[in-house]
mmCIF file with all atom_site columns, C-alpha atoms in Angstrom:
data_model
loop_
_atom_site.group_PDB
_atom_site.id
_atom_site.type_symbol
_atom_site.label_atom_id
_atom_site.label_alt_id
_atom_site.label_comp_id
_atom_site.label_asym_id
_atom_site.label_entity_id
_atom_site.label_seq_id
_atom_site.pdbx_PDB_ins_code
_atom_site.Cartn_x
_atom_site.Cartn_y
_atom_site.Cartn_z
_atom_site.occupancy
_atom_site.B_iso_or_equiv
_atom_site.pdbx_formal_charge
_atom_site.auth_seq_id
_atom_site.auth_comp_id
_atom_site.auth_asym_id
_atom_site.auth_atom_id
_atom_site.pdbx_PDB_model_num
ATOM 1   C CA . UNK B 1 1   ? -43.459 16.735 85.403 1.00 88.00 ? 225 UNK B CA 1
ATOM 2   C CA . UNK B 1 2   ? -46.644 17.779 84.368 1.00 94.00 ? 226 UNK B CA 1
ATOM 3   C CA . UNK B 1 3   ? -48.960 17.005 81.942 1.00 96.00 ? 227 UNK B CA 1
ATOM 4   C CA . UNK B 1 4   ? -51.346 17.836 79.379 1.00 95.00 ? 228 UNK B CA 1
ATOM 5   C CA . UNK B 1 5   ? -53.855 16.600 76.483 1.00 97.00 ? 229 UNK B CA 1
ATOM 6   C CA . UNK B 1 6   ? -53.304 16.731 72.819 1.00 97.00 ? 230 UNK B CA 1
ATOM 7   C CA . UNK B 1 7   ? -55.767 15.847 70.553 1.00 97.00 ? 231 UNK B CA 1
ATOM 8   C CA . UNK B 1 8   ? -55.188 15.476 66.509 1.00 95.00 ? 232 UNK B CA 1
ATOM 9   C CA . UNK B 1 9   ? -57.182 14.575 63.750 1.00 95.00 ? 233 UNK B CA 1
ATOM 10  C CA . UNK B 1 10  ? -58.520 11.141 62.945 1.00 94.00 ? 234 UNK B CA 1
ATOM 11  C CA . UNK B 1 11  ? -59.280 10.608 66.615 1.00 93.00 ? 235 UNK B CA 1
ATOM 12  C CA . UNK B 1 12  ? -55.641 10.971 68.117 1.00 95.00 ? 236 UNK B CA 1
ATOM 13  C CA . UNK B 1 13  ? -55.715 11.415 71.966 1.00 96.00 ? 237 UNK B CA 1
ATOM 14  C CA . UNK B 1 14  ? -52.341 12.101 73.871 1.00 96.00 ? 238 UNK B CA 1
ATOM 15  C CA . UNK B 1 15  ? -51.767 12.845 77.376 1.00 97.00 ? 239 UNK B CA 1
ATOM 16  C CA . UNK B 1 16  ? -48.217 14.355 77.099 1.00 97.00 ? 240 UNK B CA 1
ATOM 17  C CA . UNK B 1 17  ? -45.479 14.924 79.911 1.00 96.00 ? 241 UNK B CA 1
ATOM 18  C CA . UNK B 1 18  ? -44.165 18.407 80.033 1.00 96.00 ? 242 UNK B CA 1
ATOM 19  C CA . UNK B 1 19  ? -40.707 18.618 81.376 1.00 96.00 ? 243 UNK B CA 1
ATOM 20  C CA . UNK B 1 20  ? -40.548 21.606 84.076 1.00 93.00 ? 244 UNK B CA 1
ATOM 21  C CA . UNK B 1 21  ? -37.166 21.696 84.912 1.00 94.00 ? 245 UNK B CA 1
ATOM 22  C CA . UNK B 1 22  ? -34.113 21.780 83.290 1.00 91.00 ? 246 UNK B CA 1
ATOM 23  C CA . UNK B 1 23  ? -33.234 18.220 84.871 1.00 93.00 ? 247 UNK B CA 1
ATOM 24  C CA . UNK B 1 24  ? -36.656 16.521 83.197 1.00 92.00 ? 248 UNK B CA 1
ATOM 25  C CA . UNK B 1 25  ? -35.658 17.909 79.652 1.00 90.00 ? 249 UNK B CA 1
ATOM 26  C CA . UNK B 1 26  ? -32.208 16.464 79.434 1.00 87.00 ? 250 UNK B CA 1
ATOM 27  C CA . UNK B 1 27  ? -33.832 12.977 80.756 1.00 89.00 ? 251 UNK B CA 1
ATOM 28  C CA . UNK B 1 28  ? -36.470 12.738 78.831 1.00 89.00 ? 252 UNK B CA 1
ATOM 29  C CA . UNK B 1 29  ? -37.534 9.321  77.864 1.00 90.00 ? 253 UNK B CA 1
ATOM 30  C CA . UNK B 1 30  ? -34.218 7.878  78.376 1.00 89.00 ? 254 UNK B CA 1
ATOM 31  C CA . UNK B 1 31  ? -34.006 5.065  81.014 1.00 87.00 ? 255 UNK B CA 1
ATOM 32  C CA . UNK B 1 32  ? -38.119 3.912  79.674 1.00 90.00 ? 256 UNK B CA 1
ATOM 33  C CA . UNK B 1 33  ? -38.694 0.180  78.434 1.00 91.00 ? 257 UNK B CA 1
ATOM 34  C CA . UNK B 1 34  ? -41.333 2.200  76.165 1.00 92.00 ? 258 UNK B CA 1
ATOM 35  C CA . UNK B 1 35  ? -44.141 5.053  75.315 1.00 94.00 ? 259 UNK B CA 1
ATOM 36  C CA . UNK B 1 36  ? -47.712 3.693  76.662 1.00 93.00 ? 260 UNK B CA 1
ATOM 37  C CA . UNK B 1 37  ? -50.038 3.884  74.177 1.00 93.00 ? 261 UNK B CA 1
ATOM 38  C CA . UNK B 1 38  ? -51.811 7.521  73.927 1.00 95.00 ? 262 UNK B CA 1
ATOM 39  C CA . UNK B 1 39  ? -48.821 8.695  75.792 1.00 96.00 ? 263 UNK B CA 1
ATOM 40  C CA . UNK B 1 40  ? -45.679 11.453 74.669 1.00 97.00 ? 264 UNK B CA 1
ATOM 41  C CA . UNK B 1 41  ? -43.440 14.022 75.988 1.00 97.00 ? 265 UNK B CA 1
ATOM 42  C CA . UNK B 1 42  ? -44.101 17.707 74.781 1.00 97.00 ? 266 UNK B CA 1
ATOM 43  C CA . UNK B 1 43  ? -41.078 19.790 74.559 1.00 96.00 ? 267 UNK B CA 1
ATOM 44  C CA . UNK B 1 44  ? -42.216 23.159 74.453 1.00 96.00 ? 268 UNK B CA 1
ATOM 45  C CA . UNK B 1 45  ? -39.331 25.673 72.381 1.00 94.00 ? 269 UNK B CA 1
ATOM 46  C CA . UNK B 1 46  ? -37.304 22.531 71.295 1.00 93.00 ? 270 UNK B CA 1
ATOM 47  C CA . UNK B 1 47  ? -36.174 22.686 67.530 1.00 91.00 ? 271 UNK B CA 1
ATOM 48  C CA . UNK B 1 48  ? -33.807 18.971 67.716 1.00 91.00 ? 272 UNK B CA 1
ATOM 49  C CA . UNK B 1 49  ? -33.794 16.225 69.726 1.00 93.00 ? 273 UNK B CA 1
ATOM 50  C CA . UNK B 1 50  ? -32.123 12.500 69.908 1.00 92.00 ? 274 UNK B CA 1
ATOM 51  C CA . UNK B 1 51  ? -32.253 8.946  70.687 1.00 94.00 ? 275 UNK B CA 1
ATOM 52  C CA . UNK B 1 52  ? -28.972 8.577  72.321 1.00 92.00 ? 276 UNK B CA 1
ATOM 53  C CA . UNK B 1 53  ? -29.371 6.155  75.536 1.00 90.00 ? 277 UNK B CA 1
ATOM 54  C CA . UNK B 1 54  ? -32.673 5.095  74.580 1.00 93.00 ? 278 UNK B CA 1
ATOM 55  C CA . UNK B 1 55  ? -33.893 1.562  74.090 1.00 93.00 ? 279 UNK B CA 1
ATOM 56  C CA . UNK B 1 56  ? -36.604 1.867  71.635 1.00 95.00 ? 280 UNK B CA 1
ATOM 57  C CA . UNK B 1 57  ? -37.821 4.037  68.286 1.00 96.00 ? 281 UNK B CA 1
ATOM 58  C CA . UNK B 1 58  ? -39.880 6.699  68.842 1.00 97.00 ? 282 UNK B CA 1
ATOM 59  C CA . UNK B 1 59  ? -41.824 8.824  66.132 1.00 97.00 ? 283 UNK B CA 1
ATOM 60  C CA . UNK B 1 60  ? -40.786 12.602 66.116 1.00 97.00 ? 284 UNK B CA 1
ATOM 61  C CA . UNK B 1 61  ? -43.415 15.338 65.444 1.00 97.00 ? 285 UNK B CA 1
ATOM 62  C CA . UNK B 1 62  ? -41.683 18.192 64.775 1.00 96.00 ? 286 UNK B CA 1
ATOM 63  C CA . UNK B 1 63  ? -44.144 21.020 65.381 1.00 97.00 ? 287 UNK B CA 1
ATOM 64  C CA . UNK B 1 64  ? -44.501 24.904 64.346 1.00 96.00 ? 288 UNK B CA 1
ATOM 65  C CA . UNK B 1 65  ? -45.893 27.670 66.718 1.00 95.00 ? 289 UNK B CA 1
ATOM 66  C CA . UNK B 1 66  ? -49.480 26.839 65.745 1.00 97.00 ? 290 UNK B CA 1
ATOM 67  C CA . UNK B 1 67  ? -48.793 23.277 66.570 1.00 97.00 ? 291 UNK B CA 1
ATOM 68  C CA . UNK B 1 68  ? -49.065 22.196 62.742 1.00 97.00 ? 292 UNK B CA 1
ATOM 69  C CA . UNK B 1 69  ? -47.246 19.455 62.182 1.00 97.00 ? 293 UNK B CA 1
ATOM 70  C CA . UNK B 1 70  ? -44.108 20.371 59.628 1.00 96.00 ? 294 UNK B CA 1
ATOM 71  C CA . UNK B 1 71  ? -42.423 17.009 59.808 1.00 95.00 ? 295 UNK B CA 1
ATOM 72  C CA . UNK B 1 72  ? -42.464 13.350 61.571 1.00 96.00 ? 296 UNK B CA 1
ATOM 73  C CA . UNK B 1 73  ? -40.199 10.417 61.178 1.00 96.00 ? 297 UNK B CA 1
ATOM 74  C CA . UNK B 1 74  ? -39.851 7.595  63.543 1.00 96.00 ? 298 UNK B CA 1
ATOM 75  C CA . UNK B 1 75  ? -36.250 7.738  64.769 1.00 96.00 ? 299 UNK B CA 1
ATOM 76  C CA . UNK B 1 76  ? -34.274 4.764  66.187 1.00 96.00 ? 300 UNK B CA 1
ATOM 77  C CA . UNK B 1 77  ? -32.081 4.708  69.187 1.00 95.00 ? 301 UNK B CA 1
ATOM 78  C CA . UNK B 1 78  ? -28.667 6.309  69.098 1.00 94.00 ? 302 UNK B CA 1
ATOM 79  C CA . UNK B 1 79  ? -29.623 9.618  66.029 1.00 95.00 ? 303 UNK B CA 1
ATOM 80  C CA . UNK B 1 80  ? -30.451 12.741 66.183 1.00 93.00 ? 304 UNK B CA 1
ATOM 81  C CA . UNK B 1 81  ? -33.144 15.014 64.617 1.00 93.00 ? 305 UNK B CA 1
ATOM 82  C CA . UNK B 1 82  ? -31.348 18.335 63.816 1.00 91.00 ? 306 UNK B CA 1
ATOM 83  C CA . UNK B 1 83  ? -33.112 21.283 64.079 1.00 82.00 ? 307 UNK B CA 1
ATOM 84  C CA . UNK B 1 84  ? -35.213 22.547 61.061 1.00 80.00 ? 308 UNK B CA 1
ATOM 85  C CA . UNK B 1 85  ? -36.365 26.636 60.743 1.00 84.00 ? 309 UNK B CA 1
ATOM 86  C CA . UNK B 1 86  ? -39.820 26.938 61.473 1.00 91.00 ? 310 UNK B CA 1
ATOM 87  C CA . UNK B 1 87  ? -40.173 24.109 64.417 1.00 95.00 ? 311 UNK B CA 1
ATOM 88  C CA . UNK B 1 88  ? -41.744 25.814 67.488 1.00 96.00 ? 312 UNK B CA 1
ATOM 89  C CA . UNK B 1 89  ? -42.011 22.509 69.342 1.00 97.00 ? 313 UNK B CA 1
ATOM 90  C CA . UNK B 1 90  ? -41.369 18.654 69.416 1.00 96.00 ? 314 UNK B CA 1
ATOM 91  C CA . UNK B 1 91  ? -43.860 15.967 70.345 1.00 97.00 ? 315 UNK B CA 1
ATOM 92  C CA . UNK B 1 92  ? -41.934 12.168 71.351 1.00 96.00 ? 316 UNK B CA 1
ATOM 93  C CA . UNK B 1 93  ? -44.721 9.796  70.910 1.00 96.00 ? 317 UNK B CA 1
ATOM 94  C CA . UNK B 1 94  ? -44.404 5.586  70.493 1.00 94.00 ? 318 UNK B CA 1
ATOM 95  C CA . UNK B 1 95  ? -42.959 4.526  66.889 1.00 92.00 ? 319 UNK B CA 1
ATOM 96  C CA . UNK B 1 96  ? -46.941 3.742  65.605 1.00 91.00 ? 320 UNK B CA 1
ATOM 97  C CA . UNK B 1 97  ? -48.215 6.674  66.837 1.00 93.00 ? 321 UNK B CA 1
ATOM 98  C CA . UNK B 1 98  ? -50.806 8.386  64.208 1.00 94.00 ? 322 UNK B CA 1
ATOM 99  C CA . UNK B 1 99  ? -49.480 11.565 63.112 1.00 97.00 ? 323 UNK B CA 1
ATOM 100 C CA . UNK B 1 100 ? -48.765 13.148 59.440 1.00 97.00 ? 324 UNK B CA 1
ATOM 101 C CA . UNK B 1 101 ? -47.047 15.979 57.984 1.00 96.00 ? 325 UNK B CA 1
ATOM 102 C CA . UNK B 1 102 ? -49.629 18.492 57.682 1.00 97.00 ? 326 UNK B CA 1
ATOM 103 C CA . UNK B 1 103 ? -52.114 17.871 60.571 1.00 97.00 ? 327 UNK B CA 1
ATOM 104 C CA . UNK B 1 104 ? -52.749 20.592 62.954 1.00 98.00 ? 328 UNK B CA 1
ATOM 105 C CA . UNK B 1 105 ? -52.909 19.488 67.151 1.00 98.00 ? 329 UNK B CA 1
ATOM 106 C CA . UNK B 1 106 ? -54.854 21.516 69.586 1.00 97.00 ? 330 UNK B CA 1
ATOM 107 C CA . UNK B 1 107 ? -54.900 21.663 73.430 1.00 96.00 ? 331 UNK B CA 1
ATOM 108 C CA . UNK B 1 108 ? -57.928 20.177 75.230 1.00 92.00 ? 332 UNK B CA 1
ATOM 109 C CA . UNK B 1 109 ? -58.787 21.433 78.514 1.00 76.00 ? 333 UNK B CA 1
ATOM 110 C CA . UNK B 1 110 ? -58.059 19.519 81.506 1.00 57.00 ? 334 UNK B CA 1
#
């Protein structure tokens, strides 16, 4: 898996996994005791996802093509987020992660 840094607004630093193979993106963050802290999972041309087999909530940042955010709710174990019209993109980050509707992420150089 690779990785990559996200930063937000109001000082939000992520280092997020990227999934490259198909085998990463169905696993996801299933079979974790937790996010880190400053940690997520990008999922690059992803419009839903869900909880089912994990242990903990995460927050959901559903994101557009200009990685704006359109919506975020922090979503238990065992639901799913269905897919919404203009979502590009969806960033899995710990359930007390900083991130609103509205803010706009950027790529930082490695």
């Amino acid at each position: 898996m690779r990785t990559l840094r996200i930063r937000g607004p109001r000082g939000l630093r992520l280092i997020a996994e990227v999934p490259a193979t198909r085998r990463e993106r169905v696993r996801g963050l299933r079979g974790r005791e937790a996010i880190a802290p400053g940690r997520a999972m990008f999922l690059r041309r992803c419009r839903s996802v869900h909880t089912v087999g994990m242990r903990f909530p995460i927050t959901v940042a559903c994101l557009d093509r200009w990685l704006g955010v359109r919506w975020v709710g922090v979503v238990p174990p065992r639901r799913l987020v269905r897919a919404r019209g203009d979502v590009r993109h969806v960033l899995e980050l710990g359930a007390d992660a900083d991130i609103r509707r509205g803010d706009r992420l950027r790529f930082e150089d490695a």
